[in-house]
CSV table of C-alpha atoms in Angstrom, one decimal:
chain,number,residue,atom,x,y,z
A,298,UNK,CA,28.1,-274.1,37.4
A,299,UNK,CA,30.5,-273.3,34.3
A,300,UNK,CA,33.1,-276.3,33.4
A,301,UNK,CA,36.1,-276.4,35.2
A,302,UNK,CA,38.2,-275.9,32.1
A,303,UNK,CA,41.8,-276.4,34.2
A,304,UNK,CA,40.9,-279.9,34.9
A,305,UNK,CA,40.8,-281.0,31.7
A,306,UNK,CA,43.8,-283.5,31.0
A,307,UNK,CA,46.8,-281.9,28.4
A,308,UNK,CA,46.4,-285.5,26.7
A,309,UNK,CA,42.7,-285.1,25.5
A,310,UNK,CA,42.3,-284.3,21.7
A,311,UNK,CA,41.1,-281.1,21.1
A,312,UNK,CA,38.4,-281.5,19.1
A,313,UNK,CA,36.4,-283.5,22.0
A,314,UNK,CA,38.1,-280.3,24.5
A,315,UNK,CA,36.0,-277.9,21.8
A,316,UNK,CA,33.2,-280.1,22.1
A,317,UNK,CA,33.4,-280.3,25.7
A,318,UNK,CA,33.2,-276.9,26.2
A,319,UNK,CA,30.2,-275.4,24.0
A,320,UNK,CA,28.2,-278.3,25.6
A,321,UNK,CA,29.1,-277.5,28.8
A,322,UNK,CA,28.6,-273.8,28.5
A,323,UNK,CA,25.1,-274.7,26.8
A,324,UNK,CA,24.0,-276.9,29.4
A,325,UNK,CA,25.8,-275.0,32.6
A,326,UNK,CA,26.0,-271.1,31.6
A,327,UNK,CA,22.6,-270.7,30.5
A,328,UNK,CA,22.4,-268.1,33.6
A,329,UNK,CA,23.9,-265.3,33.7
A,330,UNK,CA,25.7,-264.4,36.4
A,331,UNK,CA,25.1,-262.3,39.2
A,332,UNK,CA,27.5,-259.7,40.2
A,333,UNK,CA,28.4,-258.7,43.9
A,334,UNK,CA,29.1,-255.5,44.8
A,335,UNK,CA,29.7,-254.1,48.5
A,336,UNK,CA,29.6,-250.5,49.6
A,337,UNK,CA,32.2,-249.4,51.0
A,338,UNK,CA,34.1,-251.1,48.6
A,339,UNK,CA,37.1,-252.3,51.0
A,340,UNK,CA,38.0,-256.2,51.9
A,341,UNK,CA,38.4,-254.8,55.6
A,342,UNK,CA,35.9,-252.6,57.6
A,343,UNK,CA,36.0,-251.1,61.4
A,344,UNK,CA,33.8,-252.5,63.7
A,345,UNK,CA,30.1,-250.6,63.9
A,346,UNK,CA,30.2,-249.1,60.6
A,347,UNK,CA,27.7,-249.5,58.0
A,348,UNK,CA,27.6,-252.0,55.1
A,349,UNK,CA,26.0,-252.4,52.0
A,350,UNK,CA,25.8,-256.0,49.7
A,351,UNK,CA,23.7,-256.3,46.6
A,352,UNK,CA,23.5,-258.8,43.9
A,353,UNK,CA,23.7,-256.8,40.8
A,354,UNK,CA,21.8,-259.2,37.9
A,355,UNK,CA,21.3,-259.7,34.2
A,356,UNK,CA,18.2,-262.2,35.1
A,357,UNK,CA,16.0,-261.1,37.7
A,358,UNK,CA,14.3,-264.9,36.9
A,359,UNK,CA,17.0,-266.7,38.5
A,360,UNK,CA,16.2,-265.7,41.9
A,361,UNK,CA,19.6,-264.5,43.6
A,362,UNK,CA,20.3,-264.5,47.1
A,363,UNK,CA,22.9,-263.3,49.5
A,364,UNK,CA,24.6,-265.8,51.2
A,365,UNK,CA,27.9,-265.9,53.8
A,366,UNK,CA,29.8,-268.2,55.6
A,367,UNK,CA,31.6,-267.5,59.1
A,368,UNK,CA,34.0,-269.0,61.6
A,369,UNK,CA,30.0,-269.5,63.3
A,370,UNK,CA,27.8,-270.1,60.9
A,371,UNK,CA,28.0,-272.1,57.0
A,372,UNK,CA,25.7,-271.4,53.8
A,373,UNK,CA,23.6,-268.7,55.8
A,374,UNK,CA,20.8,-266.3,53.4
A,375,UNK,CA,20.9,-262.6,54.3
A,376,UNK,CA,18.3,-262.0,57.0
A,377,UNK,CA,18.7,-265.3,58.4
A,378,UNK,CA,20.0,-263.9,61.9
A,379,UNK,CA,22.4,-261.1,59.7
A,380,UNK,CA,21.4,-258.3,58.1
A,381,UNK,CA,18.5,-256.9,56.3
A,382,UNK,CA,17.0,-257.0,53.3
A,383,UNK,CA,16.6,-253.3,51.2
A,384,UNK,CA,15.1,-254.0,47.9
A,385,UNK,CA,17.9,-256.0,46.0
A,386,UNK,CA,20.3,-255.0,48.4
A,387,UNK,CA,21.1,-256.3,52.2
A,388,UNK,CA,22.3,-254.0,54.9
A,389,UNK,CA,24.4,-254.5,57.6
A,390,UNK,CA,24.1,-251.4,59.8
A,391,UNK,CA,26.5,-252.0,62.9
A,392,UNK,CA,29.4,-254.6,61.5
A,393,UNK,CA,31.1,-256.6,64.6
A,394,UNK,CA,34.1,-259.0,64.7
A,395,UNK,CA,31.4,-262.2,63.7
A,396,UNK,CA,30.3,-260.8,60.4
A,397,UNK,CA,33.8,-261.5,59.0
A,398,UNK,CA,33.7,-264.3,56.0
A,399,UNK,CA,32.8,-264.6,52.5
A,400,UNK,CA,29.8,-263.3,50.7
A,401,UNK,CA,28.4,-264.3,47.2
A,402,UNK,CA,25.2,-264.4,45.3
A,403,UNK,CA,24.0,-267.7,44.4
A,404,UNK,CA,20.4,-268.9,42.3
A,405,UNK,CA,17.7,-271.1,42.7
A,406,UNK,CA,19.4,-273.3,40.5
A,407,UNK,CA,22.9,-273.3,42.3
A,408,UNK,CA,24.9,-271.2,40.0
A,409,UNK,CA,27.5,-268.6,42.1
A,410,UNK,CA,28.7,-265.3,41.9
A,411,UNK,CA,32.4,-264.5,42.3
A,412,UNK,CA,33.0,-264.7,46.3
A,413,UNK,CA,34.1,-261.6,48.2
A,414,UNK,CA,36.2,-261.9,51.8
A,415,UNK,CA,34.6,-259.4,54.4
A,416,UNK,CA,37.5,-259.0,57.2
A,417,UNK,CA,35.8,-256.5,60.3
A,418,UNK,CA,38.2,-255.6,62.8
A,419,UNK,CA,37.7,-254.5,66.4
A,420,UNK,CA,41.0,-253.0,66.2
A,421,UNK,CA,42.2,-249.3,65.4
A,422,UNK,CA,44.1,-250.2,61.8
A,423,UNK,CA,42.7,-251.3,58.4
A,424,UNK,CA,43.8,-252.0,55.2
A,425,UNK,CA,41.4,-250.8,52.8
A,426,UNK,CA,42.7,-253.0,49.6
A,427,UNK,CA,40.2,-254.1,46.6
A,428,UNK,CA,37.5,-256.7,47.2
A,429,UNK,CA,37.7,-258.1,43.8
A,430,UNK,CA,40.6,-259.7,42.0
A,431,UNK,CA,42.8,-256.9,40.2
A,432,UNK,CA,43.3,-257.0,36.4
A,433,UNK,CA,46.6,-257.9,35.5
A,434,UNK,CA,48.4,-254.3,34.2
A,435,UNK,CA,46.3,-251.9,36.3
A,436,UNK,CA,47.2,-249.8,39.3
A,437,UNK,CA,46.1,-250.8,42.9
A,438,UNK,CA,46.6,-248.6,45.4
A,439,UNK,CA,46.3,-249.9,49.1
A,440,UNK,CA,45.1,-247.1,52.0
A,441,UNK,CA,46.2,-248.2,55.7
A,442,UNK,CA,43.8,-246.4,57.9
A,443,UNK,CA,43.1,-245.7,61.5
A,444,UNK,CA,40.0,-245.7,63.1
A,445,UNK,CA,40.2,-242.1,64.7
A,446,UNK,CA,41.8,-239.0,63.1
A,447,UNK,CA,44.4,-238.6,62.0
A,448,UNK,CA,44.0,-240.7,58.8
A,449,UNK,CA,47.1,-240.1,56.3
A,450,UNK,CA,50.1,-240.8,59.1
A,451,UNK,CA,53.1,-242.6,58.0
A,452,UNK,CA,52.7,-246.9,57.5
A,453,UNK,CA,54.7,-249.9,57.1
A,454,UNK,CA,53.3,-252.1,54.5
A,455,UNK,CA,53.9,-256.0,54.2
A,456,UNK,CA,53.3,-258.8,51.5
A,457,UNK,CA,53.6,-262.1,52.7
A,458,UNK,CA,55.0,-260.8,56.0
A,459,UNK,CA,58.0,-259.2,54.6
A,460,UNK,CA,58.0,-255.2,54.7
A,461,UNK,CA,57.6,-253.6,51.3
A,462,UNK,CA,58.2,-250.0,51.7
A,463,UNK,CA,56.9,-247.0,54.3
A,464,UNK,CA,55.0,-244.6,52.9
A,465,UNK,CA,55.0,-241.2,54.6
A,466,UNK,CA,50.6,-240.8,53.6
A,467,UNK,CA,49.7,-243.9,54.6
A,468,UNK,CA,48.4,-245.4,51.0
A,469,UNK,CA,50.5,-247.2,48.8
A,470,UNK,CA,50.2,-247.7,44.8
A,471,UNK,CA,51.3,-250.7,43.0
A,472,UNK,CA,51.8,-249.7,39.4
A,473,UNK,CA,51.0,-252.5,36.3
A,474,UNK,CA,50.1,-255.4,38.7
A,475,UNK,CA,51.4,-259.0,37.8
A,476,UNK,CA,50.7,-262.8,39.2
A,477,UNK,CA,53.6,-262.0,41.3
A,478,UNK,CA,52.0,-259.5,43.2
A,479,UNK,CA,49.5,-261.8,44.7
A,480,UNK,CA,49.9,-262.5,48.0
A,481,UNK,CA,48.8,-261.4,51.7
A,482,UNK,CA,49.2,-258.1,52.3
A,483,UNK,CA,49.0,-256.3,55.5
A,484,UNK,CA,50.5,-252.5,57.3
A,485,UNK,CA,51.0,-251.2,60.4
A,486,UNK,CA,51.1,-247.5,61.9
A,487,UNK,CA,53.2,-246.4,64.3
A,488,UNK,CA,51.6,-246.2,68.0
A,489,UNK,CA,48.2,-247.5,66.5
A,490,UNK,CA,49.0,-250.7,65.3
A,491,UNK,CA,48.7,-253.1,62.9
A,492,UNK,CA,45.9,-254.0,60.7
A,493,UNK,CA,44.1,-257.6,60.2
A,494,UNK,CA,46.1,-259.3,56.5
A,495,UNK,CA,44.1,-259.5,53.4
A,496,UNK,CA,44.8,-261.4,50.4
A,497,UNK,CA,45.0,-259.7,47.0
A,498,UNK,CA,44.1,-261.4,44.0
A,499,UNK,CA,45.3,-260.5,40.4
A,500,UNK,CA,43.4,-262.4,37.7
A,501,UNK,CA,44.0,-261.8,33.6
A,502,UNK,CA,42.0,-260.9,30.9
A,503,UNK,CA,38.4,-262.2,31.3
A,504,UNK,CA,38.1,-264.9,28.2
A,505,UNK,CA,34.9,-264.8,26.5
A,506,UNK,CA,33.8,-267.9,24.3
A,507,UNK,CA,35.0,-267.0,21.3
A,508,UNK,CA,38.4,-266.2,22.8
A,509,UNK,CA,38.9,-270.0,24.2
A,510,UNK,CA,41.8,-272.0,22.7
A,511,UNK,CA,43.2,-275.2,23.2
A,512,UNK,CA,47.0,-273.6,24.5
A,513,UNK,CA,44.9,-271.4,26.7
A,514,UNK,CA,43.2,-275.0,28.3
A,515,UNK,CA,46.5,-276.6,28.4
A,516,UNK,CA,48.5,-273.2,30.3
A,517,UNK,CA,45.4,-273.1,32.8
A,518,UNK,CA,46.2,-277.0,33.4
A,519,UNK,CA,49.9,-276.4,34.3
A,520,UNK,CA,49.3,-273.4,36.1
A,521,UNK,CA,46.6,-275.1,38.4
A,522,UNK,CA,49.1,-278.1,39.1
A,523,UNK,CA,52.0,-275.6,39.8
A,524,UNK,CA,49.7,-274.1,42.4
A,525,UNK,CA,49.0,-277.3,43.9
A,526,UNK,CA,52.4,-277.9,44.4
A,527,UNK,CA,53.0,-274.7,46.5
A,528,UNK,CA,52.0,-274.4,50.2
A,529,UNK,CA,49.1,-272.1,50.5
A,530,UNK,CA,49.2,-268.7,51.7
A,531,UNK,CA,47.3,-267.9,55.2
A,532,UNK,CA,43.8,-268.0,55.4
A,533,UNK,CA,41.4,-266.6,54.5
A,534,UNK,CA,42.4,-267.7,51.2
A,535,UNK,CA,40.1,-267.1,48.4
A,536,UNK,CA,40.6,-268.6,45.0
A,537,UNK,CA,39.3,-267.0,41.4
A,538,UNK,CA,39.1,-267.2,37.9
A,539,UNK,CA,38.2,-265.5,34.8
A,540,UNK,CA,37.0,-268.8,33.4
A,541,UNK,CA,35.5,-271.2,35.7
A,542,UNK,CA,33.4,-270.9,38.6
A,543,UNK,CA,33.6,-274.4,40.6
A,544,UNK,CA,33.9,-272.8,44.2
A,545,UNK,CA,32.1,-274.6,46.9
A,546,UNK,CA,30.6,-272.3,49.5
A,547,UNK,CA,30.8,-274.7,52.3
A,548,UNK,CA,34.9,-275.5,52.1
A,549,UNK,CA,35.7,-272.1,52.2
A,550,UNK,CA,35.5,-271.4,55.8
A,551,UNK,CA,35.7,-273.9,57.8
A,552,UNK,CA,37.9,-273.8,60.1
């Protein structure tokens, strides 16, 4: 896996930081990484409806595979009693309440794909909200949708379990996204009810190599202690970042 670059103490000279890094990335980043992508491209899904994973790679040598954990069942490979395999892709065709958790891609060698959290609901509301982390200063726009028609009726939607406004289509835009739109976000329609919460993620810029500095280091440090010190929102709870990738499949859903 890449270094974790935020645990790096704000003491260390920078030189050995510099050095630190281009070994680590020689030595742990030889891989490229996979990308997962999931079709329909929604954090929540209705129960019995049809989805699609796939591990989207730059090295077809490093031998990907699809891999969940749920409230059931840890570090489980797609086929393994889920799913089915369809070339690179693997198919769920009739979702139920179980196949809720997180997905990613990981290779023989260990390395991991960003995670995605998969929230199914037996209920009659969704929120159809991105399953990726949003860029910082792009539009998100959040759908809350019922399982039979009507669709576009009138919701409440809630961050963090405060209401945020009603919107009379049921979808809701959130124009030039910052940190502090990160949270848990949730709606609810009026005599269908209300949907299962989901947390959004915003991330920054993706940092190449080239683009690392020693102040970037030192504000990832400070911003990784600062979350530390705040209570945690609600699982499920899923962590990213542009420039590490140090998530370990089995502590993310236990419960």
């Amino acid at each position: 896996m890449c270094v974790d670059l935020t645990s790096v103490s704000d003491t260390m000279d920078p030189t050995c930081l510099y050095l630190l890094l281009f070994v680590s990335l020689l030595l742990s980043c030889s891989t490229n990484p996979a990308r997962l992508t999931v079709s329909p491209s929604s954090s929540q899904l209705f129960k019995d409806e049809f989805v699609s994973l796939s591990c989207e790679e730059d090295d077809s040598s490093a031998g990907w595979t699809l891999r969940r954990n749920t409230t059931k069942r840890q570090m489980t490979q797609c086929g393994d009693g889920w799913g089915r395999t369809a070339g690179s892709s693997c198919n769920i065709s009739l979702t139920v309440p179980l196949d809720s958790g997180v997905y990613w891609c990981e290779s023989r060698e260990g390395s991991t794909s960003s995670i995605i959290n998969i929230t199914v609901s037996g209920g009659s509301v969704i929120l159809q909200s991105p399953v990726l982390p949003v860029m910082e200063g792009h539009d998100v726009t959040l759908h809350c949708q019922t399982k039979s028609p009507p669709s576009k009726l009138p919701a409440d939607f809630y961050k963090d379990g405060s209401l945020i406004r009603t919107e009379p289509t049921g979808h809701m835009t959130i124009h030039h996204v910052t940190k502090s739109d990160e949270g848990l976000y949730k709606c609810h329609i009026s005599s269908h009810g209300e949907s299962p919460p989901s947390w959004i993620s915003v991330t920054g810029q993706e940092v190449g190599e080239d683009d690392i500095t020693y102040s970037d280091i030192k504000i990832l440090h400070r911003q990784r202690s600062n979350r530390q010190k705040n209570e945690p929102p609600p699982e499920p709870e899923v962590v990213y970042s542009s420039l590490r990738s140090d998530f370990t499949p089995s502590s993310q859903f236990n419960h």
